[in-house]
Amino acid sequence: MMRALCIALCALLLPVPAQAKPLDRTPRTVVMTAFAPEWDALAHTVVKPRTYKVNGLTFLTGTMAGKPVLLMQSGVSMVNAAMNTQLVLDRFTVKRIVFSGIAGGVDPALSIGDVIVAEDWAQYLEVSFARQTPQGWVVPEPVDADAPPPFGMMFPRGVRLGNATETPRRQYRQAVDPALLALARKIAPGLTLRRCVEGQATATNCLTHEPKFVVGGTGVSAGVYADNAEFRDYLAKAWRARVLDMESAAVVQVAYANQVPAIVFRSLSDLAGGDAGANQMTTFMALASVNSADVVRAFVAALPD
């Protein structure tokens, strides 16, 4: 009995692991970016910033448009995005997640510089690789009737998801928060996007068209820098995708699992293989980051808290 009591008391005296300590208890909107250009477009707008460092990441708390926010980078690609979304949920008090970043355009109706808010997100490389036989492709498991069509040997199989209130089931698309999506539609008419980045305009990185803000449709994500016209056409037809990136579906999945509202804003830096010439991401990365950031700041200003 005494030995058990001693063990229990000793356990209470052990230091609490750093991972368990909340760093900030103020309820905040997380404004998430993937990498430096997206961060740079927003960091200067955070008022009275305070910096926290965890696992090599920088978390910047303060206010934006008078609302309490936390600015962060998820890191590029799906595993980084999922891991660091969970990290911020574990270490801070999060009201909602608003992602701001660049993307590749899939829908031919969209142009570089446009900002799109998809209503749902899918993981297009959650697939079975089929075996090629004289009779055709043989998939190692039954193909779900709800699955989008395959691309060669790649047969979509969806992701089995659930949370505290919903039984896990195979899902092909994960919706963003409907109330946040409605707010995005509400602010859309008053927005004007940029054709050039102030102080950086040249003949090559200034748009000749007026970019637009679009709400609706499907976005797709995978750990792939996609620049292939044939695969772009496949995503448009099979998934009805309008935009693709490398993080959003992972962020939306983790938010869903934790029952935290989330929405994603993406501005087109390139056309994912649909460009007339070479991929234009490096040319328009700064402009796309700024256009997305401008819309996100307007969105944060319109939030109720």
XYZ file of N, CA and C in Angstrom, residues 16-260:
735
model
N 5.825 18.199 -15.790
C 4.834 18.013 -16.846
C 5.537 18.110 -18.192
N 5.319 17.161 -19.101
C 5.970 17.249 -20.409
C 5.647 18.569 -21.099
N 6.621 19.095 -21.804
C 6.428 20.380 -22.474
C 5.231 20.350 -23.410
N 4.980 19.188 -24.031
C 3.898 19.081 -24.994
C 2.531 19.315 -24.352
N 2.426 19.139 -23.018
C 1.125 19.238 -22.363
C 0.825 20.638 -21.873
N 1.798 21.545 -21.909
C 1.599 22.876 -21.338
C 0.939 23.813 -22.346
N -0.228 24.355 -22.013
C -0.830 25.355 -22.917
C 0.018 26.621 -22.913
N 0.254 27.167 -24.076
C 1.104 28.346 -24.198
C 0.325 29.653 -24.134
N -0.947 29.601 -24.464
C -1.759 30.823 -24.516
C -3.212 30.389 -24.375
N -3.922 30.984 -23.436
C -5.302 30.559 -23.158
C -6.353 31.458 -23.805
N -5.924 32.510 -24.491
C -6.888 33.382 -25.166
C -7.481 32.670 -26.376
N -8.793 32.569 -26.478
C -9.384 31.950 -27.678
C -9.040 32.764 -28.924
N -8.483 32.102 -29.936
C -7.991 32.817 -31.117
C -8.409 32.115 -32.411
N -8.465 32.920 -33.469
C -8.559 32.388 -34.822
C -7.146 32.073 -35.291
N -6.892 30.830 -35.649
C -5.592 30.467 -36.219
C -5.599 30.841 -37.694
N -4.681 31.706 -38.082
C -4.469 32.018 -39.489
C -3.241 31.216 -39.913
N -3.475 30.200 -40.694
C -2.426 29.241 -41.039
C -1.934 29.470 -42.458
N -0.634 29.379 -42.629
C 0.003 29.416 -43.942
C 0.884 28.178 -44.051
N 1.362 27.901 -45.261
C 2.222 26.724 -45.423
C 3.694 27.077 -45.345
N 4.100 28.175 -46.003
C 5.526 28.486 -46.056
C 5.755 29.988 -46.137
N 7.032 30.381 -46.244
C 7.449 31.763 -45.992
C 6.712 32.829 -46.799
N 6.534 32.708 -48.127
C 5.862 33.797 -48.854
C 4.447 34.078 -48.348
N 3.735 33.029 -47.967
C 2.377 33.204 -47.450
C 2.407 33.867 -46.067
N 3.362 33.451 -45.239
C 3.567 34.060 -43.915
C 3.924 35.534 -44.057
N 4.856 35.840 -44.966
C 5.334 37.213 -45.133
C 4.211 38.160 -45.540
N 3.219 37.651 -46.264
C 2.105 38.487 -46.701
C 1.177 38.871 -45.553
N 1.316 38.191 -44.412
C 0.401 38.419 -43.295
C 1.079 38.878 -42.006
N 2.344 38.526 -41.801
C 2.993 38.745 -40.504
C 2.989 40.216 -40.091
N 3.165 41.125 -41.055
C 3.233 42.547 -40.725
C 1.875 43.117 -40.308
N 0.801 42.360 -40.495
C -0.536 42.847 -40.134
C -0.958 42.409 -38.738
N -0.132 41.609 -38.062
C -0.441 41.172 -36.701
C -0.006 42.270 -35.729
N -0.957 42.791 -34.982
C -0.713 43.909 -34.059
C -0.315 43.372 -32.683
N 0.667 44.030 -32.066
C 1.198 43.633 -30.753
C 1.555 42.140 -30.744
N 2.432 41.733 -31.657
C 2.759 40.318 -31.761
C 3.578 39.794 -30.585
N 3.314 38.549 -30.238
C 4.132 37.827 -29.269
C 4.513 36.494 -29.900
N 5.783 36.141 -29.793
C 6.302 34.964 -30.486
C 6.482 33.787 -29.532
N 6.057 32.616 -29.992
C 6.294 31.353 -29.292
C 7.014 30.414 -30.260
N 7.896 29.581 -29.710
C 8.629 28.609 -30.518
C 8.341 27.204 -29.999
N 7.898 26.320 -30.886
C 7.639 24.933 -30.525
C 8.081 24.033 -31.678
N 8.901 23.059 -31.393
C 9.317 22.071 -32.402
C 9.860 22.726 -33.676
N 10.567 23.841 -33.506
C 11.129 24.529 -34.663
C 10.161 25.430 -35.393
N 8.913 25.500 -34.917
C 7.904 26.362 -35.547
C 7.766 27.671 -34.781
N 7.359 28.722 -35.496
C 7.079 30.006 -34.873
C 5.577 30.242 -34.860
N 5.046 30.568 -33.689
C 3.635 30.918 -33.526
C 3.575 32.378 -33.090
N 2.823 33.181 -33.809
C 2.754 34.619 -33.559
C 1.337 34.971 -33.116
N 1.176 35.347 -31.850
C -0.133 35.768 -31.361
C -0.232 37.287 -31.359
N -1.444 37.773 -31.445
C -1.711 39.204 -31.462
C -3.125 39.435 -31.945
N -3.335 40.572 -32.605
C -4.646 40.834 -33.183
C -4.497 41.174 -34.665
N -5.560 40.898 -35.408
C -5.653 41.261 -36.820
C -7.054 41.807 -37.045
N -7.139 43.012 -37.565
C -8.438 43.670 -37.739
C -9.211 43.706 -36.423
N -8.478 43.822 -35.315
C -9.097 43.902 -33.998
C -9.499 42.572 -33.397
N -9.256 41.462 -34.100
C -9.645 40.136 -33.612
C -8.411 39.368 -33.118
N -8.546 38.590 -32.034
C -7.405 37.806 -31.546
C -7.062 36.682 -32.526
N -5.802 36.638 -32.953
C -5.370 35.655 -33.934
C -4.062 35.005 -33.508
N -3.764 33.915 -34.163
C -2.465 33.255 -34.061
C -2.031 32.932 -35.478
N -0.886 33.462 -35.889
C -0.356 33.207 -37.227
C 0.707 32.131 -37.145
N 0.679 31.191 -38.090
C 1.644 30.093 -38.086
C 1.881 29.583 -39.491
N 2.946 28.788 -39.632
C 3.195 28.024 -40.846
C 2.995 26.550 -40.537
N 2.248 25.875 -41.384
C 2.037 24.440 -41.201
C 3.237 23.636 -41.661
N 4.051 24.232 -42.540
C 5.040 23.446 -43.259
C 4.407 22.915 -44.529
N 5.227 22.643 -45.527
C 4.731 22.197 -46.827
C 4.427 20.710 -46.794
N 3.315 20.334 -47.385
C 2.874 18.964 -47.639
C 2.042 18.379 -46.507
N 1.449 17.217 -46.796
C 0.343 16.696 -46.010
C 0.722 16.298 -44.581
N 1.820 15.592 -44.409
C 2.183 15.152 -43.060
C 2.507 16.351 -42.185
N 3.290 17.295 -42.693
C 3.577 18.512 -41.928
C 2.291 19.236 -41.556
N 1.390 19.379 -42.521
C 0.150 20.113 -42.277
C -0.693 19.442 -41.203
N -0.831 18.118 -41.276
C -1.628 17.397 -40.276
C -0.974 17.472 -38.904
N 0.320 17.201 -38.851
C 1.044 17.193 -37.579
C 0.969 18.552 -36.886
N 1.173 19.625 -37.638
C 1.245 20.943 -37.012
C -0.119 21.568 -36.778
N -1.135 21.112 -37.505
C -2.505 21.503 -37.150
C -2.868 20.918 -35.794
N -2.540 19.655 -35.580
C -2.819 19.058 -34.270
C -1.999 19.725 -33.179
N -0.758 20.100 -33.491
C 0.090 20.762 -32.505
C -0.523 22.074 -32.031
N -0.992 22.904 -32.957
C -1.563 24.186 -32.538
C -2.858 23.979 -31.752
N -3.629 22.948 -32.102
C -4.851 22.667 -31.344
C -4.530 22.203 -29.934
N -3.421 21.480 -29.771
C -3.031 20.979 -28.458
C -2.416 22.054 -27.568
N -1.760 23.045 -28.158
C -0.984 23.993 -27.366
C -1.633 25.358 -27.200
N -2.679 25.646 -27.982
C -3.332 26.943 -27.912
C -4.848 26.749 -27.826
N -5.561 27.826 -27.543
C -7.023 27.783 -27.492
C -7.540 28.292 -28.834
N -8.052 27.379 -29.639
C -8.365 27.673 -31.043
C -9.879 27.741 -31.240
N -10.346 28.867 -31.758
C -11.771 29.014 -32.086
C -12.082 28.470 -33.475
N -11.152 28.713 -34.400
C -11.363 28.306 -35.792
C -10.019 28.358 -36.511
N -9.949 27.719 -37.670
C -8.740 27.742 -38.493
C -9.092 28.362 -39.837
N -8.296 29.352 -40.243
C -8.445 30.012 -41.538
C -7.109 29.866 -42.268
N -7.101 29.138 -43.367
C -5.847 28.906 -44.102
C -5.728 29.916 -45.234
N -4.526 30.461 -45.404
C -4.239 31.397 -46.482
C -3.018 30.921 -47.251
N -3.157 30.757 -48.575
C -2.000 30.295 -49.322
C -2.196 30.311 -50.824
N -1.200 29.753 -51.518
C -1.212 29.679 -52.976
C -1.603 28.280 -53.412
N -1.901 28.135 -54.700
C -2.347 26.836 -55.205
C -2.217 26.797 -56.715
N -2.416 25.609 -57.252
C -2.481 25.436 -58.699
C -3.926 25.373 -59.155
N -4.224 26.040 -60.253
C -5.584 26.039 -60.768
C -5.877 24.802 -61.595
N -7.047 24.216 -61.394
C -7.489 23.037 -62.152
C -8.665 23.400 -63.057
N -9.600 24.159 -62.548
C -10.762 24.593 -63.324
C -10.304 25.584 -64.399
N -10.574 25.295 -65.683
C -10.165 26.226 -66.748
C -10.786 27.607 -66.636
N -11.859 27.737 -65.864
C -12.502 29.043 -65.690
C -11.736 29.948 -64.734
N -10.756 29.393 -64.023
C -9.971 30.174 -63.075
C -8.656 30.616 -63.694
N -8.149 31.764 -63.233
C -6.916 32.334 -63.766
C -5.942 32.630 -62.637
N -4.691 32.813 -62.995
C -3.666 33.163 -62.012
C -4.069 34.456 -61.304
N -3.868 34.473 -59.993
C -4.244 35.617 -59.171
C -5.613 35.501 -58.544
N -6.502 34.676 -59.128
C -7.824 34.463 -58.537
C -7.685 33.854 -57.140
N -8.632 34.159 -56.281
C -8.712 33.535 -54.962
C -9.969 32.683 -54.926
N -9.826 31.438 -54.484
C -10.969 30.533 -54.407
C -11.106 29.975 -53.001
N -12.348 29.857 -52.553
C -12.681 29.178 -51.305
C -13.514 27.959 -51.683
N -12.901 26.797 -51.653
C -13.629 25.562 -51.973
C -14.578 25.204 -50.835
N -15.695 24.576 -51.189
C -16.653 24.167 -50.157
C -16.289 22.826 -49.536
N -15.445 22.043 -50.230
C -14.959 20.800 -49.641
C -13.590 20.460 -50.236
N -12.904 19.519 -49.542
C -11.548 19.137 -49.928
C -11.421 17.622 -49.958
N -10.613 17.133 -50.900
C -10.412 15.698 -51.081
C -8.925 15.388 -51.163
N -8.588 14.151 -50.801
C -7.211 13.675 -50.886
C -7.107 12.733 -52.092
N -6.647 13.280 -53.213
C -6.741 12.541 -54.468
C -5.736 11.398 -54.593
N -4.720 11.349 -53.738
C -3.774 10.231 -53.796
C -4.004 9.202 -52.699
N -5.158 9.247 -52.058
C -5.559 8.152 -51.172
C -6.181 7.094 -52.081
N -5.333 6.198 -52.583
C -5.723 5.305 -53.674
C -5.221 3.883 -53.433
N -5.781 2.959 -54.183
C -5.207 1.621 -54.338
C -4.452 1.581 -55.663
N -3.244 1.019 -55.662
C -2.520 0.778 -56.902
C -2.913 -0.609 -57.412
N -3.562 -0.635 -58.557
C -4.074 -1.889 -59.102
C -2.969 -2.689 -59.794
N -3.204 -3.966 -59.925
C -2.285 -4.882 -60.618
C -2.715 -5.002 -62.078
N -1.747 -4.887 -62.977
C -2.068 -5.009 -64.403
C -2.039 -6.476 -64.814
N -3.124 -6.916 -65.451
C -3.244 -8.305 -65.907
C -3.728 -8.289 -67.357
N -3.678 -9.436 -68.036
C -4.218 -9.489 -69.403
C -5.694 -9.092 -69.479
N -6.400 -9.225 -68.369
C -7.820 -8.865 -68.336
C -8.046 -7.407 -67.918
N -6.958 -6.668 -67.647
C -7.075 -5.269 -67.228
C -6.593 -5.073 -65.809
N -6.934 -3.928 -65.233
C -6.495 -3.617 -63.880
C -7.294 -4.413 -62.859
N -6.598 -5.011 -61.891
C -7.239 -5.752 -60.805
C -6.912 -5.036 -59.500
N -7.964 -4.568 -58.836
C -7.806 -3.791 -57.602
C -7.782 -4.746 -56.408
N -6.925 -4.498 -55.401
C -6.800 -5.428 -54.275
C -7.976 -5.429 -53.310
N -8.939 -4.546 -53.506
C -10.123 -4.496 -52.648
C -11.300 -4.049 -53.499
N -12.516 -4.316 -53.068
C -13.678 -3.871 -53.854
C -13.668 -2.355 -54.035
N -14.091 -1.911 -55.194
C -14.155 -0.476 -55.484
C -15.489 0.064 -54.977
N -15.416 1.091 -54.152
C -16.604 1.720 -53.589
C -17.419 2.362 -54.709
N -18.716 2.220 -54.634
C -19.592 2.799 -55.656
C -19.507 4.324 -55.682
N -19.131 4.929 -54.552
C -19.035 6.387 -54.480
C -17.686 6.917 -54.944
N -16.769 6.032 -55.253
C -15.415 6.460 -55.592
C -15.364 7.160 -56.949
N -14.581 8.220 -57.078
C -14.357 8.811 -58.399
C -13.660 7.813 -59.316
N -13.726 8.012 -60.628
C -13.074 7.102 -61.572
C -11.557 7.059 -61.359
N -10.911 5.977 -61.791
C -9.460 5.848 -61.602
C -8.672 6.618 -62.648
N -7.373 6.750 -62.370
C -6.417 7.268 -63.335
C -5.385 6.179 -63.536
N -5.516 5.429 -64.624
C -4.613 4.296 -64.840
C -4.740 3.296 -63.710
N -3.617 2.985 -63.066
C -3.613 1.987 -61.991
C -4.109 2.556 -60.663
N -4.348 3.866 -60.581
C -4.691 4.505 -59.313
C -6.207 4.587 -59.150
N -6.730 3.833 -58.182
C -8.169 3.769 -57.920
C -8.465 4.451 -56.582
N -9.185 5.586 -56.581
C -9.484 6.275 -55.324
C -10.202 5.370 -54.333
N -9.771 5.444 -53.070
C -10.379 4.611 -52.032
C -10.885 5.433 -50.845
N -10.718 6.748 -50.877
C -11.235 7.586 -49.807
C -10.460 7.432 -48.512
N -10.911 8.169 -47.510
C -10.287 8.156 -46.183
C -11.365 7.845 -45.160
N -11.088 6.907 -44.268
C -12.061 6.585 -43.223
C -11.903 7.588 -42.091
N -12.958 8.396 -41.877
C -12.905 9.494 -40.912
C -14.099 9.448 -39.977
N -13.874 9.928 -38.768
C -14.937 10.103 -37.797
C -14.471 11.075 -36.730
N -15.371 11.417 -35.826
C -14.986 12.241 -34.674
C -15.874 11.868 -33.499
N -15.902 12.708 -32.467
C -16.620 12.348 -31.243
C -18.118 12.175 -31.451
N -18.660 12.780 -32.505
C -20.104 12.709 -32.714
C -20.503 11.947 -33.977
N -19.546 11.590 -34.808
C -19.848 10.901 -36.050
C -19.054 9.602 -36.151
N -19.747 8.533 -36.484
C -19.107 7.230 -36.639
C -18.156 7.256 -37.840
N -16.970 6.688 -37.679
C -16.048 6.664 -38.823
C -16.665 5.990 -40.045
N -16.471 6.614 -41.195
C -16.944 6.070 -42.456
C -16.008 6.532 -43.559
N -16.049 5.840 -44.675
C -15.202 6.210 -45.802
C -15.748 7.468 -46.455
N -14.877 8.475 -46.566
C -15.290 9.753 -47.140
C -14.348 10.133 -48.280
N -14.927 10.735 -49.308
C -14.131 11.187 -50.452
C -13.943 12.694 -50.460
N -14.812 13.416 -49.775
C -14.705 14.866 -49.660
C -15.026 15.278 -48.236
N -14.295 16.272 -47.753
C -14.504 16.764 -46.397
C -14.900 18.235 -46.476
N -16.086 18.567 -45.981
C -16.609 19.930 -46.107
C -15.912 20.889 -45.156
N -15.744 22.121 -45.607
C -15.317 23.179 -44.691
C -16.530 23.588 -43.861
N -16.301 24.439 -42.874
C -17.388 24.838 -41.989
C -18.437 25.651 -42.754
N -19.712 25.274 -42.705
C -20.735 25.959 -43.505
C -20.960 27.419 -43.097
N -20.854 27.728 -41.814
C -21.045 29.119 -41.386
C -19.899 30.003 -41.886
N -18.683 29.493 -41.845
C -17.545 30.258 -42.358
C -17.649 30.416 -43.875
N -18.123 29.373 -44.553
C -18.308 29.465 -45.999
C -19.357 30.531 -46.340
N -20.426 30.592 -45.559
C -21.459 31.602 -45.787
C -20.900 33.007 -45.590
N -20.020 33.177 -44.608
C -19.403 34.477 -44.387
C -18.500 34.856 -45.559
N -17.784 33.866 -46.109
C -16.941 34.135 -47.281
C -17.787 34.628 -48.454
N -18.938 34.013 -48.659
C -19.838 34.472 -49.729
C -20.315 35.902 -49.465
N -20.526 36.225 -48.202
C -21.048 37.547 -47.843
C -20.038 38.650 -48.140
N -18.753 38.389 -47.909
C -17.748 39.435 -48.114
C -17.312 39.548 -49.568
N -17.634 38.534 -50.390
C -17.136 38.477 -51.769
C -17.418 39.726 -52.589
N -18.621 40.291 -52.561
C -18.915 41.432 -53.451
C -18.053 42.664 -53.202
N -17.517 42.837 -52.005
C -16.780 44.057 -51.705
C -15.284 43.980 -51.913
N -14.795 42.892 -52.507
C -13.352 42.682 -52.597
C -12.791 43.032 -53.972
N -11.634 43.660 -53.982
C -10.886 43.916 -55.203
C -9.493 43.319 -55.030
N -9.086 42.467 -55.957
C -7.790 41.802 -55.867
C -6.746 42.536 -56.705
N -5.492 42.270 -56.414
C -4.386 42.985 -57.056
C -3.913 42.289 -58.334
N -3.434 43.101 -59.268
C -2.792 42.576 -60.474
C -1.273 42.568 -60.327
N -0.763 43.364 -59.385
C 0.679 43.477 -59.166
C 0.947 43.570 -57.666
N 2.150 43.187 -57.265
C 2.586 43.415 -55.896
C 3.281 44.767 -55.852
N 2.821 45.635 -54.970
C 3.381 46.983 -54.882
C 4.893 46.936 -54.664
N 5.611 47.664 -55.481
C 7.059 47.714 -55.370
C 7.786 46.592 -56.067
N 7.030 45.604 -56.619
C 7.659 44.467 -57.281
C 7.166 44.284 -58.711
N 6.392 45.229 -59.215
C 5.765 45.064 -60.531
C 6.802 45.106 -61.655
N 6.735 44.102 -62.525
C 7.556 44.053 -63.739
C 6.669 43.624 -64.894
N 7.224 43.588 -66.078
C 6.449 43.165 -67.245
C 6.051 41.701 -67.149
N 6.777 40.909 -66.361
C 6.496 39.471 -66.305
C 5.629 39.054 -65.127
N 5.627 39.835 -64.038
C 4.869 39.377 -62.865
C 3.670 40.250 -62.520
N 3.209 41.037 -63.485
C 2.004 41.848 -63.293
C 0.920 41.324 -64.242
N -0.243 41.006 -63.714
C -1.308 40.412 -64.511
C -1.931 41.427 -65.461
N -2.348 40.949 -66.622
C -3.062 41.809 -67.565
C -4.569 41.741 -67.350
N -5.032 40.763 -66.560
C -6.459 40.623 -66.281
C -6.736 40.975 -64.827
N -7.997 41.236 -64.515
C -8.412 41.508 -63.140
C -8.737 40.188 -62.447
N -7.989 39.816 -61.408
C -8.309 38.570 -60.712
C -9.621 38.664 -59.954
N -10.227 37.522 -59.706
C -11.558 37.485 -59.086
C -11.553 36.586 -57.854
N -12.580 36.750 -57.032
C -12.778 35.945 -55.827
C -13.955 35.010 -56.075
N -13.732 33.704 -55.875
C -14.727 32.677 -56.204
C -14.965 31.799 -54.974
N -16.210 31.489 -54.691
C -16.565 30.609 -53.584
C -17.315 29.398 -54.129
N -16.888 28.188 -53.719
C -17.603 26.976 -54.097
C -16.734 25.978 -54.833
N -17.252 24.761 -54.930
C -16.552 23.707 -55.640
C -15.626 22.904 -54.737
N -14.855 22.025 -55.362
C -13.984 21.095 -54.650
C -12.520 21.467 -54.844
N -11.756 21.387 -53.750
C -10.309 21.471 -53.809
C -9.726 20.105 -53.523
N -8.543 19.826 -54.058
C -7.893 18.536 -53.819
C -6.458 18.762 -53.362
N -5.972 17.845 -52.532
C -4.626 17.959 -51.970
C -3.909 16.619 -52.015
N -2.582 16.686 -52.125
C -1.716 15.514 -52.009
C -0.290 16.018 -51.865
N 0.588 15.129 -51.437
C 1.996 15.478 -51.306
C 2.696 15.471 -52.642
N 2.185 16.239 -53.588
C 2.691 16.257 -54.960
C 2.733 17.701 -55.451
N 3.849 18.101 -56.042
C 3.902 19.381 -56.767
C 3.431 19.044 -58.183
N 2.148 19.281 -58.447
C 1.516 18.818 -59.683
C 1.721 19.821 -60.809
N 2.255 19.344 -61.941
C 2.476 20.191 -63.109
C 2.332 19.337 -64.363
N 1.154 18.738 -64.510
C 0.923 17.779 -65.583
C -0.469 18.014 -66.166
N -0.532 18.374 -67.444
C -1.805 18.745 -68.066
C -2.788 17.583 -68.091
N -2.306 16.374 -68.390
C -3.194 15.220 -68.457
C -3.817 14.922 -67.097
N -2.987 14.961 -66.052
C -3.516 14.672 -64.718
C -4.434 15.805 -64.247
N -4.123 17.026 -64.610
C -4.988 18.162 -64.292
C -6.376 17.947 -64.892
N -6.436 17.512 -66.147
C -7.727 17.244 -66.791
C -8.478 16.136 -66.075
N -7.730 15.108 -65.644
C -8.351 14.017 -64.896
C -8.996 14.529 -63.610
N -8.256 15.356 -62.846
C -8.787 15.872 -61.583
C -10.036 16.723 -61.809
N -10.041 17.491 -62.889
C -11.199 18.324 -63.195
C -12.427 17.470 -63.508
N -12.215 16.389 -64.247
C -13.350 15.552 -64.661
C -13.766 14.562 -63.574
N -12.803 13.821 -63.032
C -13.130 12.744 -62.096
C -13.504 13.266 -60.709
N -12.799 14.282 -60.238
C -13.026 14.815 -58.897
C -13.832 16.113 -58.913
N -14.086 16.672 -60.107
C -14.710 17.989 -60.239
C -13.921 19.040 -59.464
N -12.597 18.879 -59.493
C -11.718 19.773 -58.751
C -11.579 21.114 -59.458
N -11.444 22.155 -58.671
C -11.213 23.495 -59.195
C -9.804 23.989 -58.880
N -9.206 23.439 -57.834
C -7.905 23.913 -57.374
C -7.201 22.764 -56.666
N -5.860 22.772 -56.694
C -5.103 21.738 -55.986
C -3.962 22.360 -55.202
N -3.591 21.680 -54.114
C -2.462 22.121 -53.302
C -1.893 20.936 -52.555
N -1.056 21.218 -51.544
C -0.343 20.149 -50.853
C -0.649 20.075 -49.355
N -1.631 20.847 -48.855
C -1.888 20.863 -47.411
C -3.358 20.875 -47.002
N -4.215 21.520 -47.769
C -5.544 21.893 -47.269
C -6.384 20.720 -46.785
N -6.420 19.632 -47.538
C -7.262 18.500 -47.137
C -6.801 17.907 -45.810
N -5.501 17.944 -45.552
C -4.990 17.444 -44.271
C -5.431 18.341 -43.126
N -5.374 19.652 -43.327
C -5.809 20.594 -42.291
C -7.297 20.433 -42.009
N -8.099 20.317 -43.058
C -9.543 20.170 -42.886
C -9.869 18.852 -42.187
N -9.117 17.788 -42.478
C -9.347 16.507 -41.814
C -9.069 16.598 -40.314
N -7.951 17.193 -39.936
C -7.616 17.301 -38.514
C -8.619 18.209 -37.796
N -9.029 19.284 -38.448
C -10.038 20.163 -37.854
C -11.342 19.407 -37.621
N -11.748 18.607 -38.611
C -12.964 17.799 -38.475
C -12.848 16.821 -37.305
N -11.705 16.148 -37.201
C -11.508 15.170 -36.132
C -11.604 15.824 -34.759
N -11.177 17.083 -34.661
C -11.215 17.810 -33.395
C -12.454 18.687 -33.238
N -13.343 18.654 -34.233
C -14.578 19.441 -34.223
C -14.301 20.952 -34.078
N -13.323 21.410 -34.852
C -12.958 22.824 -34.892
C -13.317 23.366 -36.274
